[in-house]
Coordinates of C-alpha atoms and ligand atoms in Angstrom, one line a residue:
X1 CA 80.4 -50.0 1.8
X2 CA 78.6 -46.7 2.6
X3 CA 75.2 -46.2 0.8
X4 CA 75.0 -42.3 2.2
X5 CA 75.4 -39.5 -0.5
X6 CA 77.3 -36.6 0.8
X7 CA 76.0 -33.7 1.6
X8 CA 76.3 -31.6 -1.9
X9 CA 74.9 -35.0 -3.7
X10 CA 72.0 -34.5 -1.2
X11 CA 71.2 -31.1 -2.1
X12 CA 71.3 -32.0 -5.7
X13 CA 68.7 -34.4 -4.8
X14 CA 66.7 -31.5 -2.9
X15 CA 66.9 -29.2 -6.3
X16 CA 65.8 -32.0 -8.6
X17 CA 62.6 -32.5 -6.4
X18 CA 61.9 -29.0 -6.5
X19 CA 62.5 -28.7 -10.2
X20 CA 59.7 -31.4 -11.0
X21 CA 57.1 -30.1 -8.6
X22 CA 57.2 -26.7 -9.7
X23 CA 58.0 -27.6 -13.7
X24 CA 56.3 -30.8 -14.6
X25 CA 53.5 -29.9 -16.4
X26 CA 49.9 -31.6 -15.0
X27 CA 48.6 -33.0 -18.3
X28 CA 50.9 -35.6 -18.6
X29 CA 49.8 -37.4 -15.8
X30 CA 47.9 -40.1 -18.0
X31 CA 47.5 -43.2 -17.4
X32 CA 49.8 -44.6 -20.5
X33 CA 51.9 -41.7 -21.6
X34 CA 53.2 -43.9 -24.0
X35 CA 50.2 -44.4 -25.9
X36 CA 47.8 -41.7 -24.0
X37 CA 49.7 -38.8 -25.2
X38 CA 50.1 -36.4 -29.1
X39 CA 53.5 -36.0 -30.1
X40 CA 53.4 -32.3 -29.0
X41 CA 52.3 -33.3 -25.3
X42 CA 55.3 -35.8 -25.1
X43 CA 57.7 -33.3 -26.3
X44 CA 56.4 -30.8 -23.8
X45 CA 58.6 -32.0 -20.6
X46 CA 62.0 -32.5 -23.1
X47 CA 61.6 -29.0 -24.0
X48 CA 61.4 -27.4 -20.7
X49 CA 64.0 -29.6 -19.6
X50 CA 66.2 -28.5 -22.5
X51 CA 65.5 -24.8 -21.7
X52 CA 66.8 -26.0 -18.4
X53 CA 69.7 -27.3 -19.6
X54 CA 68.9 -30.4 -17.7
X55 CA 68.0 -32.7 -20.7
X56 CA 71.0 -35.1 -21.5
X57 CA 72.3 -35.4 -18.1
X58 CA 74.6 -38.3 -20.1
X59 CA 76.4 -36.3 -22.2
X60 CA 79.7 -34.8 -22.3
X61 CA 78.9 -31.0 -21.9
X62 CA 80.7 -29.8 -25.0
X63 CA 77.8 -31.5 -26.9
X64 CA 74.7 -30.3 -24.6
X65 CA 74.8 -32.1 -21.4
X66 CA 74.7 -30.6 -18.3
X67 CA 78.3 -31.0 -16.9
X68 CA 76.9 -33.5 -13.8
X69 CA 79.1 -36.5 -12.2
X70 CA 77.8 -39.8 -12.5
X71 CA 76.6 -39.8 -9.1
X72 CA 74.1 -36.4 -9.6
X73 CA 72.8 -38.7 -13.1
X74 CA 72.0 -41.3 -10.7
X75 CA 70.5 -39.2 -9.0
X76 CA 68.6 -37.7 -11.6
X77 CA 67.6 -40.8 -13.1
X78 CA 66.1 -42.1 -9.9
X79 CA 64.5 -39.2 -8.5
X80 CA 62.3 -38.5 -12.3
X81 CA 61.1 -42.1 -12.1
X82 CA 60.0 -42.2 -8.7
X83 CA 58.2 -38.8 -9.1
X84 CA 56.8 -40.5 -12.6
X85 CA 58.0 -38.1 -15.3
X86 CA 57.6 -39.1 -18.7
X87 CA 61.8 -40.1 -20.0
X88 CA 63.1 -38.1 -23.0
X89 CA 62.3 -39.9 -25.9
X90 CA 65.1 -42.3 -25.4
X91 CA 65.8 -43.4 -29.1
X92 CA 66.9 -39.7 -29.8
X93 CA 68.8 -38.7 -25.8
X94 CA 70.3 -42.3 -24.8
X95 CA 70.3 -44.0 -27.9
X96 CA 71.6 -42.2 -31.2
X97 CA 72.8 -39.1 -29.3
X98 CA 75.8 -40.9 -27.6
X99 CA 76.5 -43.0 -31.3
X100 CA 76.6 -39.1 -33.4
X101 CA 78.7 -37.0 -31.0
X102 CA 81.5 -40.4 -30.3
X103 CA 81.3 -42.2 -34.5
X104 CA 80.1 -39.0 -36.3
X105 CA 81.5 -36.3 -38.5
X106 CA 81.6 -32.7 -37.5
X107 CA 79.2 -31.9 -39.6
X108 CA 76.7 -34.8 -38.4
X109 CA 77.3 -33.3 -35.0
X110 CA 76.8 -29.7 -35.9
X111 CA 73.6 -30.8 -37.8
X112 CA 71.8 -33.7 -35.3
X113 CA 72.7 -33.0 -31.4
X114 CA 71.3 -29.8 -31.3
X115 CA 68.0 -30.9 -32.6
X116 CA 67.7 -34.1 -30.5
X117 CA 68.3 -31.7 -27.4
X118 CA 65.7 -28.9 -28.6
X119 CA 62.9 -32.0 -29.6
X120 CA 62.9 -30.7 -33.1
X121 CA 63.7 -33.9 -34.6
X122 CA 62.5 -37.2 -32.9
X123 CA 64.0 -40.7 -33.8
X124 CA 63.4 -44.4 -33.8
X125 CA 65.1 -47.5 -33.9
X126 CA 65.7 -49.6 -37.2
X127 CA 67.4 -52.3 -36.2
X128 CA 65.3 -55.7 -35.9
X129 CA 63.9 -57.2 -39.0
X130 CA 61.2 -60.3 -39.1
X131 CA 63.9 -62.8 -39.4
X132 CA 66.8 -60.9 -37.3
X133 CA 65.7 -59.9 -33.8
X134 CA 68.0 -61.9 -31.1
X135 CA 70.1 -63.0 -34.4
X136 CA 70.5 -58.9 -35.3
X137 CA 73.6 -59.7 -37.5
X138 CA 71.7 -61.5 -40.1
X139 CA 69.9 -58.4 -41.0
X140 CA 68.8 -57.8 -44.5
X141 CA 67.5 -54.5 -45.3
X142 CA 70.3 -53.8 -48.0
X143 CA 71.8 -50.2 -49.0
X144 CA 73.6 -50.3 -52.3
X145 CA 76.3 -47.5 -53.0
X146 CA 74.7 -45.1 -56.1
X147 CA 77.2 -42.1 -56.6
X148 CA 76.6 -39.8 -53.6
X149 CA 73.3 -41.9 -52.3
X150 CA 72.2 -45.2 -50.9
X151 CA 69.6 -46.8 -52.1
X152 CA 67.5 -48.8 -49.6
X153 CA 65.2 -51.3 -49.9
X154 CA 64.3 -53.8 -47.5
X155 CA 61.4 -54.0 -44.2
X156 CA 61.9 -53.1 -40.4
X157 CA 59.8 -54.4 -37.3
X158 CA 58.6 -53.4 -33.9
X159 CA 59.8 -50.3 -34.3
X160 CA 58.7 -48.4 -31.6
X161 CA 56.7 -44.7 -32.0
X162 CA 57.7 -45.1 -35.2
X163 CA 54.2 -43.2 -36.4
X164 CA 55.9 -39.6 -34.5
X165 CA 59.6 -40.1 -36.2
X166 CA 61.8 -37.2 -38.1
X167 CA 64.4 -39.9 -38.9
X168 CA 64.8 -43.3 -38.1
X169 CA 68.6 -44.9 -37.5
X170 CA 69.2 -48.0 -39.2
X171 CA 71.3 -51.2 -39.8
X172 CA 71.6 -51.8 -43.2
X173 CA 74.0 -54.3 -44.8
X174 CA 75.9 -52.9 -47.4
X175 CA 78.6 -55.8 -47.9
X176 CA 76.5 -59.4 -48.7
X177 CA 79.4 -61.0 -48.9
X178 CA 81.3 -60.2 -46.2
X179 CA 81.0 -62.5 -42.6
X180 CA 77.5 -61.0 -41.3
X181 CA 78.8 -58.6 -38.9
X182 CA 81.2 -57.3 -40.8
X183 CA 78.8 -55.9 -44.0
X184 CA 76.6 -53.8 -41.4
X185 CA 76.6 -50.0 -41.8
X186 CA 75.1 -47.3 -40.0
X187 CA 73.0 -44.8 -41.6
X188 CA 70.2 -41.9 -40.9
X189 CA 67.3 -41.9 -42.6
X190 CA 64.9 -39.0 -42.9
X191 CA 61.3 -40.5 -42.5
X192 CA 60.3 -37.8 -45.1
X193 CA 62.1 -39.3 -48.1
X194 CA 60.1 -40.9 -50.8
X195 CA 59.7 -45.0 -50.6
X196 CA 59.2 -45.2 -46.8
X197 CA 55.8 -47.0 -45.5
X198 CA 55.2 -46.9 -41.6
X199 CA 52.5 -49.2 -41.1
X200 CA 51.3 -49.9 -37.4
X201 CA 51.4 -53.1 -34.9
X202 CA 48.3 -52.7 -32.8
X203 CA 49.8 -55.4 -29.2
X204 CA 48.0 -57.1 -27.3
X205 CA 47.5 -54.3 -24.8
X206 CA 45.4 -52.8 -27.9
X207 CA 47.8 -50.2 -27.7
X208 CA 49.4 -48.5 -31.3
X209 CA 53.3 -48.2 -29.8
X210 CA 55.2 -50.3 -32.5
X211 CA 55.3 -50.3 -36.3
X212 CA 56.5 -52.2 -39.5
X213 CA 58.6 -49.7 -41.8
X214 CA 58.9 -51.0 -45.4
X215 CA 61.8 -49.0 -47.6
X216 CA 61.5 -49.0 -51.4
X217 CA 64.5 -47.6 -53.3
X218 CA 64.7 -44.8 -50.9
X219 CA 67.5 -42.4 -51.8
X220 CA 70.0 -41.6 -48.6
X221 CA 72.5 -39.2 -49.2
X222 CA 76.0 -41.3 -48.6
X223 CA 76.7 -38.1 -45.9
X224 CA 74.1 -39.7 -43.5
X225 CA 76.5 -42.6 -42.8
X226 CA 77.8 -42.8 -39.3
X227 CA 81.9 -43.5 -39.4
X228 CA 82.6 -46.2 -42.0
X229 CA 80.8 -48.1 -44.3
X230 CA 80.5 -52.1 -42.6
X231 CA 81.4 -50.6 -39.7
X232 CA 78.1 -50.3 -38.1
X233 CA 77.9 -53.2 -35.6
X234 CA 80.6 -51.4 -33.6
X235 CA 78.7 -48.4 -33.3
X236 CA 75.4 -50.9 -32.6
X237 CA 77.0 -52.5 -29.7
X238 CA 78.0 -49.4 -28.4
X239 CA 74.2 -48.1 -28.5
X240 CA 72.7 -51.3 -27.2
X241 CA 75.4 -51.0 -23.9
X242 CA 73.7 -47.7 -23.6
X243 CA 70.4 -49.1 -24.3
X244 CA 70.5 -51.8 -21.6
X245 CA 72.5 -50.0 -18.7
X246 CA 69.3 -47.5 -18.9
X247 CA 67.2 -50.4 -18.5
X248 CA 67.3 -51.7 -14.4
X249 CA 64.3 -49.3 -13.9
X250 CA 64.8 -49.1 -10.5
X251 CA 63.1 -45.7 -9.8
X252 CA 60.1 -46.8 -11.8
X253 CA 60.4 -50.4 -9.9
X254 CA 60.3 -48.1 -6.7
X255 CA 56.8 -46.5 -7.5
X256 CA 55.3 -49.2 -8.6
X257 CA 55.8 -50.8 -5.8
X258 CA 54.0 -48.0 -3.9
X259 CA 51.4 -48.3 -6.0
X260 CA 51.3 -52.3 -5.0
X261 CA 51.7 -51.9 -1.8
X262 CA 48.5 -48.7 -2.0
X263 CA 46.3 -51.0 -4.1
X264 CA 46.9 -54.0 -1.9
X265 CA 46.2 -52.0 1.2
X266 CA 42.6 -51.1 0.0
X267 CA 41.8 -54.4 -1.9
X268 CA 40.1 -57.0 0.6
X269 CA 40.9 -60.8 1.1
X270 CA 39.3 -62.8 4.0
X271 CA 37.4 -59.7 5.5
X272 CA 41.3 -57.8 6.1
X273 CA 43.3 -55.4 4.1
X274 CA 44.9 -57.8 1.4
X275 CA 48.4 -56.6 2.1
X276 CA 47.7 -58.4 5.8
X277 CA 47.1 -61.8 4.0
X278 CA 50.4 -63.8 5.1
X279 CA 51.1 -65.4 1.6
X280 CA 50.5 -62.1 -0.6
X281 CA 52.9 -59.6 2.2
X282 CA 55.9 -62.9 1.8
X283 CA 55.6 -62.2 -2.0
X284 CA 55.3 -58.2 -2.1
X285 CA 58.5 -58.7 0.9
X286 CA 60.1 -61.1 -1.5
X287 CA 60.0 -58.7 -4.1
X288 CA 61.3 -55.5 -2.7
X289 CA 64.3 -57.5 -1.4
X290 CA 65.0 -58.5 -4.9
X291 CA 64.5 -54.7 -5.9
X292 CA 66.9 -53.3 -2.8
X293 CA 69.2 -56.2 -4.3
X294 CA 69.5 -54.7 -7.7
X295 CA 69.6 -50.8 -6.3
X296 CA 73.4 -52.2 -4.4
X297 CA 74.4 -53.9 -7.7
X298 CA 73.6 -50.7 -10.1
X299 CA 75.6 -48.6 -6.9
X300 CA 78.5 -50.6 -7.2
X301 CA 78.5 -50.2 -11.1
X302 CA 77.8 -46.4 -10.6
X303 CA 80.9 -46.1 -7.9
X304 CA 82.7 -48.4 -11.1
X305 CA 81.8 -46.1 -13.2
X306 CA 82.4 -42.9 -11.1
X307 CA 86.0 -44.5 -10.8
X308 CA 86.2 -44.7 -14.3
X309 CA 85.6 -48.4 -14.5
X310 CA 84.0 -50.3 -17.6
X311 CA 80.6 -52.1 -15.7
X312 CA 81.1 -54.7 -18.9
X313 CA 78.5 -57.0 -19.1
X314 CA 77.0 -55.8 -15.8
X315 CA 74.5 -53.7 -18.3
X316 CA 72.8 -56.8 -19.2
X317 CA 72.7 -58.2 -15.3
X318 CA 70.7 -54.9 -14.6
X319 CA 68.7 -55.4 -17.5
X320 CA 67.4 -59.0 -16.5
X321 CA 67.0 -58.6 -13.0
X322 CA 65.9 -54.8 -13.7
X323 CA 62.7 -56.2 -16.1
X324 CA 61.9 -59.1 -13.9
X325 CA 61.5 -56.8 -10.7
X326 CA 58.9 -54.6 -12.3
X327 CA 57.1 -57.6 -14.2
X328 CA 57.1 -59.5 -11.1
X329 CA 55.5 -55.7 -9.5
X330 CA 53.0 -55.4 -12.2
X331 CA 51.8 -59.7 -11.7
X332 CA 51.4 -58.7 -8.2
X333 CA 49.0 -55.5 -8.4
X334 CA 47.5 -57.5 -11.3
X335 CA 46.3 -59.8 -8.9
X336 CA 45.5 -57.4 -5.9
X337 CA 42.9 -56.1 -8.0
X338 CA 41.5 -59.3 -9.1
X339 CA 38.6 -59.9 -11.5
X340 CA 38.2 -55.3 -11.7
X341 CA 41.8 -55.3 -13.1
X342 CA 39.9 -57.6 -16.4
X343 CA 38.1 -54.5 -17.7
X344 CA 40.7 -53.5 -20.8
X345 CA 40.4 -49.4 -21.5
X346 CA 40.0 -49.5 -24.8
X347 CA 37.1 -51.7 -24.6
X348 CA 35.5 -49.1 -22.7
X349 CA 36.4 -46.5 -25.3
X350 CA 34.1 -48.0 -27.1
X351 CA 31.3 -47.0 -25.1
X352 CA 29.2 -49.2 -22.0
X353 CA 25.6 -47.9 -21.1
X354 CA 27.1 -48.6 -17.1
X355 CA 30.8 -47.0 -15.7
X356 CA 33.0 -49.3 -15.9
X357 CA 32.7 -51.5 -12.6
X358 CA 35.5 -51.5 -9.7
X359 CA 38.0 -48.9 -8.5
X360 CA 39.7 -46.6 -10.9
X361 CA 43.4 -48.1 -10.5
X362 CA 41.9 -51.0 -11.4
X363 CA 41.1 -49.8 -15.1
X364 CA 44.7 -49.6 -16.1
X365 CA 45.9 -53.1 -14.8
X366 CA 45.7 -55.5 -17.4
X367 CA 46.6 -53.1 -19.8
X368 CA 49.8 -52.2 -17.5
X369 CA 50.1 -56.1 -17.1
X370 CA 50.4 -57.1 -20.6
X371 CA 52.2 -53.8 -21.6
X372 CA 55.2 -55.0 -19.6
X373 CA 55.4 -58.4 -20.8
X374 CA 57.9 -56.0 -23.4
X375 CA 60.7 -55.4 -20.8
X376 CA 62.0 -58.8 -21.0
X377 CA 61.9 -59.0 -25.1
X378 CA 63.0 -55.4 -26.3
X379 CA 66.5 -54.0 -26.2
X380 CA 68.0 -57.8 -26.6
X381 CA 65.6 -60.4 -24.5
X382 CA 66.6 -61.6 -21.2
X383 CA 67.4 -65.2 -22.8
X384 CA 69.8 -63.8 -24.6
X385 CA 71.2 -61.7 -22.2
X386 CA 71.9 -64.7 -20.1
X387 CA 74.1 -65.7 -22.8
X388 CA 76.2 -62.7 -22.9
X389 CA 76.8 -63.2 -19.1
X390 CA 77.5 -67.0 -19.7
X391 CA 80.1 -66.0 -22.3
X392 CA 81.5 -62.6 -20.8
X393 CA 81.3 -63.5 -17.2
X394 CA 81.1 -67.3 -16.8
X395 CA 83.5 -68.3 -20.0
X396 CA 81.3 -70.8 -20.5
Ligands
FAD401 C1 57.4 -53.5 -27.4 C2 58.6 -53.7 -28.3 C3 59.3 -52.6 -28.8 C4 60.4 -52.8 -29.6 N1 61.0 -51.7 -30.2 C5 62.0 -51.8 -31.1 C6 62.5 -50.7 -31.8 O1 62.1 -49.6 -31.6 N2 63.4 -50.9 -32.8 C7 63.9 -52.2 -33.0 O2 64.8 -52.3 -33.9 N3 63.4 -53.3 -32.4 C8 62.5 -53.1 -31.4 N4 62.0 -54.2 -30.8 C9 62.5 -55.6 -31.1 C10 63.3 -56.3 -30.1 O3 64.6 -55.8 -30.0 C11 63.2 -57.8 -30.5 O4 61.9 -58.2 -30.3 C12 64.1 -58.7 -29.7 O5 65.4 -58.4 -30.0 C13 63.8 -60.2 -29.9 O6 63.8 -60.5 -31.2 P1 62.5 -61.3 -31.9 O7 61.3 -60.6 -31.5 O8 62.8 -61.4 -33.4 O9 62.5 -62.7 -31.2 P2 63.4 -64.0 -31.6 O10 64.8 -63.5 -31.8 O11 62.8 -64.7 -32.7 O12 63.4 -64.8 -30.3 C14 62.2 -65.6 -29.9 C15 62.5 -66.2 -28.6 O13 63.6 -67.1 -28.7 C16 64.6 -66.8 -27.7 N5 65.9 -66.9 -28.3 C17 66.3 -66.5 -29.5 N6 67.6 -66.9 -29.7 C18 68.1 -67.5 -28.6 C19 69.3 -68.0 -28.2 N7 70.4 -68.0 -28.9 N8 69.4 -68.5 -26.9 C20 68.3 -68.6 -26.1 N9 67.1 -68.1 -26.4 C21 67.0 -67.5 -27.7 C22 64.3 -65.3 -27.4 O14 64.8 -64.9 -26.1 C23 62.8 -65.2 -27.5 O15 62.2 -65.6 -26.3 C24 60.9 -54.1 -29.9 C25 60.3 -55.2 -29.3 C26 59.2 -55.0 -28.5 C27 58.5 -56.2 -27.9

């Protein structure tokens, strides 16, 4: 197999580098852009990447996308995360995007793609529910059939950035009788509508990313349902293969490694750079194996791909392996820092008559540390993952 690009995919890479370092704007070079950033400053990059035309490098370009083969997305993909750009807000470019311009109407298209590619509407995710996260199908936020409206009542959870959203995309069940998967619909929800309480999670990272969204007879106009009505767990397997094929991380798996290797190289054990210490270098080694590892396996599914090849349950292999790389990545510069990587932000935003003690990298680790405890949980967990490939792969 030959892991060199040609020559045209190579100066694709050259113009991408380019592109960030003379567009990416400074101030979104926080710590936690997820958390650390307005609305307005996370919308900044996906705007001058739509006025690029460079925004849904995914998508067909009749719809907005930029026309690239999958091998220039790839590209794409990994260059942004190892220079550290802040995504597109996924929910809106990877998520319901892909489910509007393949299950909705014309006039669904006409009125939504454009403004998920301009940033003028931003989305979240309705699908899990306190007693249906893993076991999504027993969903029960309910949408009954009132002349030309739903009405929805019912509760969401975890629903991430939820506090920013135009319009959330939901699974609602609109058939109670029917076998669970088969009474799901589809439907978008303008956050604005009367009956909807976002009310925030605060994690244990003391971070506000995630929310609970409670829905009392909220009026939907029957127009905002995607394709049929109990159709919806088609179109919400569809979105989750999208979800968890964007998941391996590798480019962000990439820097923070970098960063590992950085911090370890300046942290001290036994009088020597800690990097030197024989048992932490086998672990950091161990780890950037596993990470080269996964980089072949998403190549192989992007040459599958390129040759117009379903990866199939290969999205969830890159999702497990992808979120225990970088988890394993964050443990490890966790622990290079040692007792400095306890202080927690937040804490400090509280205010301390002393700066906070210990190198700067060090003020974000914990909070890095426990932030990515999500990557094995969201978009399905890894348990169930292993499932899917014991079913799909293993027929077990
Ligand atoms: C930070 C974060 C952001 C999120 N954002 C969103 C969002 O924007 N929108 C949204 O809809 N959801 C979101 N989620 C929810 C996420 O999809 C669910 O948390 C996830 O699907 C797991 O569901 P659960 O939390 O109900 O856990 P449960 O389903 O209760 O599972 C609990 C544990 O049991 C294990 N388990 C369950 N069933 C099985 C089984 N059959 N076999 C083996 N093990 C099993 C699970 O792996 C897990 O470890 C988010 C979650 C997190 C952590």
């Amino acid at each position: 197999m030959s892991v060199t690009f040609a020559p045209h995919d190579e100066a694709f890479r050259q113009d991408v580098r380019s592109f960030i370092a003379e567009n990416y704007p400074a101030e979104l070079r926080v710590a936690n852009p997820e958390t650390d950033l307005t609305k307005e400053q996370s919308l900044l990059w996906h705007r001058i990447l739509f006025r690029a035309g460079r925004l849904a490098p995914h998508w067909p370009k009749e719809y907005g996308g930029p026309g690239w083969t999958t091998v220039q997305q790839y590209i794409w993909d990994q260059e942004t995360a190892l220079a550290g750009t802040l995504p597109p807000l996924a929910f809106s470019v990877t998520m319901v995007g892909p489910v509007i311009y393949t299950f909705g109407n014309a006039v669904q298209k006409a009125r939504f793609l454009p403004r998920i590619l301009s940033g003028d509407d931003w989305w979240c995710q309705g699908y899990s529910e306190r007693e249906a996260g893993s076991d999504l199908a027993s969903l029960k936020c309910k949408a009954v059939r009132d002349g030309d409206h739903y009405i929805v009542n019912g509760h969401k959870i975890w629903t991430t950035l939820a506090q920013h959203a135009d319009w959330i995309f939901c699974l609602v069940r609109t058939d109670v009788s029917a076998k669970p998967q088969r009474g799901i619909s589809f439907l978008l929800i303008d956050m604005t509508t009367p009956g909807i309480t976002v009310r925030p999670i605060i994690t244990i990272d003391g971070s506000h990313e995630i929310n609970e969204i409670f829905f009392e007879d909220v009026r939907v106009p029957a127009e905002n349902l995607i394709g049929e009505e109990n159709k919806g767990w088609d179109y919400a397997k569809f979105l989750l293969g999208n979800e968890r094929t964007s998941m391996a991380g590798t480019g962000h798996a990439r820097r923070a490694l970098a960063e590992l290797k950085s911090v370890a190289a300046q942290e001290r054990a036994g009088g020597a750079p800690l990097l030197a210490d024989a048992d932490f270098a086998r672990q950091v080694a161990r780890t950037e194996i596993d990470l080269a590892a996964l980089e072949f396996t998403e190549l192989r599914m992007i040459s599958a791909l390129s040759a117009g090849r379903d990866p199939g349950a290969g999205a969830s292999l890159l999702k497990i392996r992808g979120t225990e790389v970088r988890q394993r990545i964050a443990e490890l510069t966790h622990r290079a820092i040692g007792s400095y990587g306890m202080v927690l932000r937040h804490e400090l935003a509280l205010g301390h008559n002393e700066p906070a003690p210990g190198p700067d990298y060090g003020h974000t680790a914990t909070e890095r540390y426990l932030n990515t405890r999500k990557l094995s949980i969201y978009g399905g967990s890894n348990e169930i993952q292993r499932n899917i490939i014991a079913k799909a792969v293993l027929g077990l």
